[in-house]
Short mmCIF file of C-alpha atoms in Angstrom, two decimals:
data_model
loop_
_atom_site.label_atom_id
_atom_site.label_comp_id
_atom_site.label_asym_id
_atom_site.label_seq_id
_atom_site.Cartn_x
_atom_site.Cartn_y
_atom_site.Cartn_z
CA MET A 1 -79.09 -60.28 35.93
CA THR A 2 -80.95 -62.59 38.17
CA ASP A 3 -79.85 -65.97 36.88
CA GLU A 4 -78.83 -68.31 39.65
CA ASP A 5 -75.76 -69.51 37.78
CA GLU A 6 -74.51 -65.99 37.09
CA VAL A 7 -71.01 -65.21 38.21
CA ARG A 8 -71.18 -62.31 40.61
CA LEU A 9 -68.54 -59.65 40.80
CA SER A 10 -67.16 -58.57 44.15
CA PRO A 11 -68.56 -55.29 45.46
CA ALA A 12 -65.13 -53.72 45.01
CA LEU A 13 -64.89 -54.67 41.35
CA ARG A 14 -68.50 -53.68 40.73
CA ALA A 15 -67.80 -50.28 42.27
CA GLU A 16 -64.73 -49.88 40.04
CA LEU A 17 -66.83 -50.76 37.01
CA GLU A 18 -69.42 -48.18 37.94
CA ARG A 19 -66.72 -45.55 38.29
CA LEU A 20 -65.39 -46.13 34.78
CA PRO A 21 -65.93 -43.14 32.49
CA ARG A 22 -68.62 -43.74 29.89
CA GLN A 23 -67.51 -41.13 27.42
CA ALA A 24 -64.37 -40.10 25.57
CA GLU A 25 -63.92 -36.84 23.74
CA PRO A 26 -62.78 -37.27 20.16
CA SER A 27 -59.61 -35.52 19.04
CA ARG A 28 -59.63 -31.98 17.69
CA GLY A 29 -60.62 -31.91 14.07
CA PHE A 30 -62.49 -35.18 14.22
CA GLU A 31 -65.88 -33.57 13.74
CA ALA A 32 -64.69 -31.61 10.70
CA ARG A 33 -63.12 -34.76 9.23
CA LEU A 34 -66.31 -36.69 9.82
CA VAL A 35 -68.52 -34.03 8.25
CA ARG A 36 -66.22 -33.87 5.23
CA ALA A 37 -66.44 -37.64 4.81
CA LEU A 38 -70.23 -37.54 5.04
CA ARG A 39 -70.49 -34.62 2.63
CA ALA A 40 -68.28 -36.42 0.13
CA ARG A 41 -70.75 -39.31 0.19
CA GLY A 42 -73.76 -37.04 -0.11
CA LEU A 43 -75.03 -38.10 3.31
CA VAL A 44 -75.21 -34.57 4.73
CA GLU A 45 -75.60 -31.21 3.08
CA SER A 46 -74.81 -27.73 4.27
CA ASP A 47 -77.80 -26.00 5.84
CA ALA A 48 -77.08 -22.51 4.46
CA PRO A 49 -79.40 -22.56 1.40
CA ARG A 50 -82.18 -24.25 3.41
CA LEU A 51 -81.98 -21.68 6.18
CA LEU A 52 -82.56 -18.91 3.66
CA LEU A 53 -85.17 -20.53 1.48
CA GLY A 54 -86.65 -23.53 3.19
CA ARG A 55 -86.93 -26.94 1.64
CA GLY A 56 -88.46 -27.26 -1.80
CA TRP A 57 -87.21 -23.97 -3.18
CA ALA A 58 -83.86 -25.34 -4.24
CA PRO A 59 -85.09 -26.77 -7.56
CA ALA A 60 -86.97 -23.56 -8.37
CA LEU A 61 -83.89 -21.57 -7.41
CA ARG A 62 -81.71 -23.65 -9.68
CA LEU A 63 -84.22 -23.28 -12.48
CA ALA A 64 -84.36 -19.52 -12.00
CA ALA A 65 -80.56 -19.37 -11.96
CA ALA A 66 -80.44 -21.35 -15.19
CA LEU A 67 -82.97 -18.97 -16.73
CA VAL A 68 -80.96 -15.93 -15.65
CA ILE A 69 -77.84 -17.43 -17.20
CA PHE A 70 -79.82 -18.23 -20.33
CA ALA A 71 -81.25 -14.71 -20.58
CA ALA A 72 -77.82 -13.23 -19.96
CA GLY A 73 -76.48 -15.36 -22.77
CA VAL A 74 -79.20 -14.20 -25.13
CA GLY A 75 -78.63 -10.56 -24.16
CA LEU A 76 -74.93 -10.95 -24.61
CA GLY A 77 -75.52 -12.52 -28.00
CA HIS A 78 -77.68 -9.61 -29.13
CA ARG A 79 -75.14 -7.08 -27.97
CA LEU A 80 -72.23 -8.90 -29.57
CA GLY A 81 -74.21 -9.25 -32.74
CA ARG A 82 -74.96 -5.53 -32.86
CA GLU A 83 -71.39 -4.57 -32.13
CA SER A 84 -70.12 -7.04 -34.62
CA GLY A 85 -72.50 -5.69 -37.28
CA ARG A 86 -71.48 -2.12 -36.60
CA ALA A 87 -67.81 -2.84 -36.76
CA GLY A 88 -68.16 -5.20 -39.66
CA ASP A 89 -65.63 -7.39 -37.97
CA VAL A 90 -66.40 -10.81 -39.34
CA ALA A 91 -63.66 -12.55 -37.44
CA SER A 92 -64.85 -11.17 -34.13
CA ALA A 93 -68.44 -12.19 -34.91
CA GLY A 94 -67.27 -15.72 -35.59
CA SER A 95 -65.48 -15.90 -32.26
CA GLY A 96 -68.54 -14.50 -30.43
CA ALA A 97 -70.81 -17.07 -32.04
CA GLU A 98 -68.52 -19.84 -30.95
CA GLN A 99 -68.61 -18.61 -27.37
CA LEU A 100 -72.35 -18.25 -27.51
CA ALA A 101 -72.80 -21.76 -28.86
CA ALA A 102 -70.79 -23.03 -25.91
CA LEU A 103 -72.83 -20.87 -23.54
CA VAL A 104 -76.07 -22.25 -24.99
CA GLN A 105 -74.78 -25.76 -24.45
CA ARG A 106 -73.83 -25.05 -20.83
CA THR A 107 -76.98 -23.20 -19.88
CA GLY A 108 -79.14 -25.70 -21.73
CA SER A 109 -77.63 -28.51 -19.68
CA ALA A 110 -78.13 -26.55 -16.46
CA HIS A 111 -81.72 -25.84 -17.41
CA ALA A 112 -82.46 -29.48 -18.18
CA ALA A 113 -80.71 -30.60 -14.98
CA ALA A 114 -82.75 -28.16 -12.91
CA LEU A 115 -85.94 -29.46 -14.47
CA GLY A 116 -84.81 -33.00 -13.74
CA ASP A 117 -84.24 -32.09 -10.08
CA LEU A 118 -87.64 -30.52 -9.95
CA ALA A 119 -89.29 -33.59 -11.43
CA ALA A 120 -87.45 -35.81 -8.95
CA SER A 121 -88.68 -33.82 -5.97
CA ALA A 122 -92.12 -32.99 -7.36
CA ALA A 123 -93.84 -35.45 -5.04
CA SER A 124 -92.59 -33.71 -1.92
CA ALA A 125 -92.63 -30.08 -3.12
CA ARG A 126 -95.48 -27.66 -2.41
CA PRO A 127 -97.97 -27.14 -5.26
CA GLU A 128 -97.24 -23.43 -5.49
CA GLU A 129 -93.53 -24.15 -5.89
CA ILE A 130 -94.25 -26.58 -8.70
CA ALA A 131 -96.62 -24.08 -10.36
CA LEU A 132 -93.98 -21.36 -10.22
CA ALA A 133 -91.30 -23.61 -11.60
CA ARG A 134 -93.60 -24.80 -14.40
CA GLU A 135 -94.40 -21.24 -15.35
CA VAL A 136 -90.73 -20.31 -15.44
CA ALA A 137 -89.92 -23.43 -17.44
CA MET A 138 -92.72 -22.71 -19.92
CA SER A 139 -91.57 -19.12 -20.42
CA SER A 140 -88.05 -20.35 -20.87
CA LEU A 141 -89.24 -22.91 -23.40
CA ARG A 142 -91.11 -20.27 -25.39
CA ALA A 143 -88.08 -17.96 -25.33
CA THR A 144 -85.84 -20.80 -26.45
CA LEU A 145 -88.11 -21.74 -29.35
CA TRP A 146 -88.45 -18.11 -30.37
CA GLN A 147 -84.67 -17.72 -30.47
CA MET A 148 -84.37 -20.92 -32.46
CA VAL A 149 -86.78 -19.54 -35.03
CA LEU A 150 -84.63 -16.43 -35.29
CA LEU A 151 -81.56 -18.58 -35.56
CA ASP A 152 -82.91 -20.57 -38.48
CA PRO A 153 -86.21 -19.28 -39.93
CA ASP A 154 -86.30 -22.19 -42.37
CA ASP A 155 -86.44 -24.81 -39.61
CA PRO A 156 -90.12 -25.72 -39.30
CA VAL A 157 -89.80 -27.63 -36.02
CA PRO A 158 -89.45 -24.76 -33.50
CA ALA A 159 -92.08 -22.73 -35.38
CA ARG A 160 -94.53 -25.63 -35.22
CA MET A 161 -93.79 -26.19 -31.51
CA LEU A 162 -94.45 -22.53 -30.80
CA SER A 163 -97.68 -22.73 -32.69
CA ASP A 164 -98.67 -25.83 -30.70
CA LEU A 165 -97.87 -24.02 -27.48
CA ASP A 166 -100.09 -21.14 -28.50
CA ARG A 167 -102.94 -23.51 -29.28
CA ALA A 168 -102.46 -25.37 -25.98
CA ALA A 169 -102.50 -22.12 -23.99
CA PRO A 170 -104.98 -19.86 -25.79
CA GLY A 171 -104.76 -17.20 -23.09
CA ALA A 172 -101.08 -16.67 -23.66
CA PRO A 173 -100.02 -13.96 -26.12
CA PRO A 174 -99.27 -15.49 -29.49
CA SER A 175 -95.57 -15.51 -30.00
CA ILE A 176 -95.51 -16.64 -33.62
CA ARG A 177 -97.79 -17.26 -36.49
CA VAL A 178 -96.80 -19.88 -38.99
CA SER A 179 -97.85 -19.62 -42.59
CA ALA A 180 -97.16 -22.17 -45.26
CA GLN A 181 -94.32 -20.44 -47.04
CA PRO A 182 -92.53 -18.21 -46.36
CA LEU A 183 -92.36 -18.33 -42.56
CA VAL A 184 -93.60 -15.15 -40.90
CA VAL A 185 -92.49 -14.29 -37.42
CA SER A 186 -94.38 -11.60 -35.56
CA PHE A 187 -93.31 -10.01 -32.26
CA MET B 1 -89.93 -31.65 10.68
CA ARG B 2 -88.35 -28.32 11.64
CA LEU B 3 -85.96 -27.76 14.50
CA VAL B 4 -87.12 -25.03 16.83
CA PRO B 5 -84.34 -22.72 18.06
CA GLY B 6 -83.95 -22.80 21.83
CA THR B 7 -85.63 -26.16 22.28
CA PRO B 8 -83.37 -29.18 22.48
CA PRO B 9 -84.65 -31.51 19.78
CA SER B 10 -85.06 -35.19 20.54
CA ASP B 11 -83.03 -37.80 18.72
CA GLU B 12 -86.16 -38.72 16.79
CA ASP B 13 -86.61 -35.11 15.64
CA LEU B 14 -83.00 -34.90 14.53
CA VAL B 15 -83.17 -38.23 12.74
CA ALA B 16 -86.34 -37.12 10.94
CA GLU B 17 -84.69 -33.82 9.97
CA LEU B 18 -81.60 -35.63 8.78
CA ARG B 19 -83.64 -38.13 6.82
CA GLU B 20 -85.71 -35.40 5.23
CA THR B 21 -83.09 -32.79 4.40
CA ARG B 22 -79.67 -34.33 5.12
CA SER B 23 -79.22 -31.39 7.42
CA GLU B 24 -75.64 -30.95 8.53
CA SER B 25 -76.67 -29.18 11.73
CA ALA B 26 -79.02 -32.03 12.65
CA PHE B 27 -76.19 -34.47 12.11
CA THR B 28 -73.77 -32.35 14.16
CA ARG B 29 -76.17 -32.36 17.10
CA LEU B 30 -76.58 -36.12 16.92
CA HIS B 31 -72.85 -36.58 16.58
CA ARG B 32 -72.05 -34.42 19.60
CA ARG B 33 -74.68 -36.22 21.61
CA HIS B 34 -73.67 -39.78 20.77
CA THR B 35 -70.07 -39.87 19.59
CA PRO B 36 -68.37 -39.56 23.01
CA ARG B 37 -70.17 -42.64 24.34
CA LEU B 38 -69.74 -44.52 21.09
CA LEU B 39 -66.05 -43.65 20.98
CA LYS B 40 -65.45 -44.83 24.54
CA MET B 41 -67.20 -48.12 23.85
CA VAL B 42 -65.27 -48.72 20.62
CA LEU B 43 -62.03 -47.79 22.38
CA ARG B 44 -62.64 -50.35 25.09
CA ILE B 45 -63.59 -53.11 22.66
CA LEU B 46 -60.39 -52.38 20.74
CA GLY B 47 -58.35 -52.38 23.91
CA GLY B 48 -57.46 -48.69 23.80
CA GLU B 49 -56.20 -47.93 20.26
CA GLU B 50 -57.28 -44.35 19.73
CA THR B 51 -56.46 -43.94 16.05
CA ASP B 52 -58.40 -47.00 15.04
CA ALA B 53 -61.25 -46.03 17.33
CA GLU B 54 -61.90 -42.69 15.61
CA ASP B 55 -61.71 -44.30 12.19
CA LEU B 56 -64.25 -46.87 13.29
CA VAL B 57 -66.55 -44.24 14.76
CA GLN B 58 -66.38 -42.40 11.45
CA GLU B 59 -67.22 -45.61 9.59
CA THR B 60 -70.07 -46.19 12.04
CA TRP B 61 -71.61 -42.80 11.26
CA ILE B 62 -71.18 -43.32 7.52
CA ARG B 63 -73.02 -46.62 7.74
CA ALA B 64 -75.64 -45.24 10.08
CA LEU B 65 -76.48 -42.32 7.81
CA GLY B 66 -76.37 -44.56 4.79
CA SER B 67 -79.00 -46.82 6.31
CA LEU B 68 -80.99 -44.23 8.19
CA HIS B 69 -84.12 -45.35 6.35
CA SER B 70 -83.90 -48.65 8.20
CA PHE B 71 -84.07 -46.96 11.62
CA ARG B 72 -87.70 -47.28 12.59
CA GLY B 73 -87.47 -46.06 16.14
CA GLU B 74 -88.11 -49.50 17.63
CA SER B 75 -85.03 -49.01 19.76
CA GLN B 76 -83.37 -45.82 20.92
CA PHE B 77 -81.17 -44.14 18.36
CA GLY B 78 -78.14 -44.57 20.63
CA THR B 79 -78.76 -48.31 20.88
CA TRP B 80 -79.18 -48.59 17.12
CA LEU B 81 -75.98 -46.61 16.59
CA ALA B 82 -74.09 -48.69 19.17
CA ARG B 83 -75.14 -51.84 17.36
CA ILE B 84 -73.68 -50.53 14.12
CA GLY B 85 -70.56 -49.43 16.00
CA ILE B 86 -70.10 -52.88 17.48
CA ASN B 87 -70.54 -54.54 14.10
CA VAL B 88 -68.01 -52.19 12.54
CA THR B 89 -65.53 -52.79 15.36
CA VAL B 90 -65.91 -56.56 15.35
CA GLU B 91 -65.53 -56.63 11.56
CA HIS B 92 -62.38 -54.60 11.94
CA LEU B 93 -60.99 -56.99 14.52
CA ARG B 94 -61.81 -59.97 12.39
CA LYS B 95 -60.12 -58.42 9.36
CA ARG B 96 -56.99 -57.79 11.31
CA SER B 97 -57.05 -61.33 12.65
CA ARG B 98 -56.65 -60.03 16.11
CA VAL B 99 -59.43 -62.04 17.60
CA ARG B 100 -57.22 -64.20 19.72
CA LEU B 101 -57.63 -65.42 23.18
CA VAL B 102 -55.17 -63.64 25.35
CA ALA B 103 -52.99 -65.73 27.58
CA LEU B 104 -54.06 -63.93 30.67
CA ASP B 105 -51.49 -65.38 32.98
CA GLU B 106 -48.65 -64.25 30.71
CA ALA B 107 -50.16 -60.93 29.70
CA SER B 108 -51.04 -59.87 33.18
CA GLY B 109 -47.64 -60.73 34.58
CA THR B 110 -49.19 -61.81 37.84
CA SER B 111 -47.70 -64.46 40.04
CA GLY B 112 -48.97 -66.65 42.82
CA ARG B 113 -48.38 -64.06 45.53
CA GLN B 114 -50.74 -61.20 46.24
CA PRO B 115 -49.71 -58.18 44.18
CA THR B 116 -48.67 -55.03 45.91
CA HIS B 117 -50.72 -51.90 45.42
CA GLU B 118 -48.29 -50.68 42.76
CA GLU B 119 -48.55 -53.93 40.86
CA ARG B 120 -52.27 -53.95 40.81
CA ILE B 121 -53.64 -53.83 37.29
CA ASP B 122 -56.14 -51.09 36.77
CA LEU B 123 -59.57 -51.97 35.55
CA GLU B 124 -59.14 -50.55 32.05
CA ARG B 125 -56.12 -52.79 31.63
CA ILE B 126 -58.01 -55.77 32.96
CA ILE B 127 -60.81 -55.17 30.48
CA ALA B 128 -58.30 -54.78 27.67
CA LEU B 129 -56.77 -58.12 28.59
CA LEU B 130 -60.04 -60.02 28.27
CA PRO B 131 -60.66 -61.93 25.03
CA VAL B 132 -62.53 -59.64 22.68
CA GLY B 133 -65.76 -61.65 22.54
CA CYS B 134 -66.43 -61.88 26.25
CA ARG B 135 -64.92 -58.42 26.74
CA THR B 136 -67.53 -56.99 24.38
CA VAL B 137 -70.34 -58.77 26.20
CA MET B 138 -69.08 -57.59 29.58
CA LEU B 139 -68.70 -54.02 28.37
CA LEU B 140 -72.19 -53.99 26.95
CA HIS B 141 -73.74 -55.58 30.01
CA ASP B 142 -71.77 -54.30 32.98
CA VAL B 143 -70.64 -50.93 31.69
CA GLU B 144 -73.23 -49.88 29.11
CA GLY B 145 -76.15 -51.53 30.87
CA TYR B 146 -77.66 -53.52 27.99
CA THR B 147 -79.68 -56.66 28.67
CA HIS B 148 -78.66 -60.06 27.36
CA GLN B 149 -81.51 -59.90 24.92
CA GLU B 150 -80.26 -56.58 23.54
CA ILE B 151 -76.69 -57.83 23.45
CA GLY B 152 -77.84 -60.97 21.64
CA ARG B 153 -79.53 -58.82 19.00
CA MET B 154 -76.53 -56.54 18.69
CA LEU B 155 -74.00 -59.32 18.28
CA GLY B 156 -76.17 -61.81 16.48
CA ILE B 157 -75.90 -64.41 19.23
CA ALA B 158 -78.37 -66.13 21.54
CA SER B 159 -79.03 -64.43 24.85
CA GLY B 160 -77.82 -67.63 26.55
CA THR B 161 -74.49 -67.23 24.78
CA SER B 162 -74.33 -63.67 25.99
CA LYS B 163 -74.87 -64.89 29.56
CA SER B 164 -72.17 -67.53 29.32
CA GLN B 165 -69.72 -65.05 27.81
CA LEU B 166 -70.46 -62.63 30.60
CA ASN B 167 -69.65 -65.32 33.13
CA VAL B 168 -66.35 -66.05 31.39
CA ALA B 169 -65.45 -62.37 31.38
CA ARG B 170 -66.47 -61.84 34.99
CA ARG B 171 -64.49 -64.82 36.23
CA ARG B 172 -61.39 -63.62 34.44
CA ALA B 173 -61.83 -60.00 35.37
CA GLN B 174 -62.45 -60.86 39.01
CA ALA B 175 -59.41 -63.10 39.11
CA LEU B 176 -57.20 -60.41 37.63
CA PHE B 177 -58.68 -57.79 39.88
CA ASP B 178 -57.97 -59.94 42.92
CA GLY B 179 -54.45 -60.51 41.67
CA ASP B 180 -54.89 -64.25 41.27
CA ARG B 181 -52.85 -66.15 38.80
CA VAL B 182 -55.14 -67.24 35.99
CA VAL B 183 -54.87 -70.54 34.24
CA ARG B 184 -56.70 -71.20 31.04
CA ARG B 185 -58.30 -74.50 30.32
CA GLY B 186 -58.46 -76.71 27.27
CA SER B 187 -59.99 -75.23 24.13
CA GLU B 188 -59.60 -71.64 25.33
CA THR B 189 -55.97 -71.69 24.37
CA ALA B 190 -56.82 -72.02 20.70
CA VAL B 191 -57.07 -69.06 18.39
CA ALA B 192 -60.72 -68.38 17.76
CA PRO B 193 -61.79 -68.98 14.18
CA GLU B 194 -62.99 -65.87 12.41
CA GLU B 195 -66.57 -67.05 12.31
CA ASP B 196 -66.62 -67.81 15.99
CA TRP B 197 -65.09 -64.92 17.80
CA LEU B 198 -66.61 -65.84 21.10
CA ILE B 199 -64.80 -68.09 23.47
CA ALA B 200 -65.38 -71.80 23.30
CA GLY B 201 -65.36 -73.70 26.55
CA THR B 202 -66.29 -72.75 30.05
CA GLY B 203 -63.64 -70.13 30.57
CA GLU B 204 -63.19 -71.14 34.16
CA VAL B 205 -60.17 -69.86 35.94
CA VAL B 206 -58.30 -71.39 38.77
CA ALA B 207 -56.41 -69.43 41.35
CA GLN B 208 -53.16 -71.04 42.37
#
């Protein structure tokens, strides 16, 4: 301050001002409370997953997790189906199918959500991460369609989609061949 | 931007990391670096209410992280954060309708005689007794070291207003420090309207 009309403090008061502490320690627990508040608003995120994987792998990880859950569901379905067939327990088979339908719904949502996350972060992700995720998603899509054909062989939509996929990716092993009628599924 | 272990990252590095990944550890470092100073400043503007001060510091960080995209590095991060902190604190004071001019002669309890050493008001108390507008300006200028231009930007006032408010605060603080009896003049006795939290009038004090 160099203005001529500035009120000047006495040296004693100025010295007191300079001696004033500039910092105050917050109370215990304040930092934890603050972090919780910021987390609740999505303004900070825990570093643990990033430290292990680095940024950009989270969507692929979620996608892979969804696929694992999906595959586990399919495997569980096969096993339950076999057991149910052996035992001839119709009631038990009905209950298993109900659980599996719910599982398909849950894992399907997780799968779609993971793909959505991936799409949202595609601009900032590395190309190899995107390629990996696309490959996983495509395999998952094929597996899903294949299971849908098994679920209802008379439904032409999944069979046609599989056929389209085969045509679009000629290098890939053909997963299904569609004839006019009846539908033939080859493994 | 990646933080390198063992190397203290700059504020800019931490802000970039936080912006990019919402990293909790980057935030924690920034918080530990800036919160003590921010808290002290907010405490002084409030006049020493600790509970409110921590709530306001929390609100300051929430707003700061919510608008981190608007921090372009034109000023230091601490200055940018302090500006948000001041806005939050002043808003809080306005909401609570506590922006009143303090009757210094009554509040200080001083009389015409020179106070004894025991009666002398300590500086923190003197600052707390100043009207909030000029107190804020004095804290920012004389304690935190900001220029009038910076203070003007922080408070949304002209730098000339900042200077005049500093003069008001200094006159009052000096008078209280010297143990003089302070008499307010004219319009200063009125409660400041919410829109105008700075002191109207010259703020001159007269020692009796």
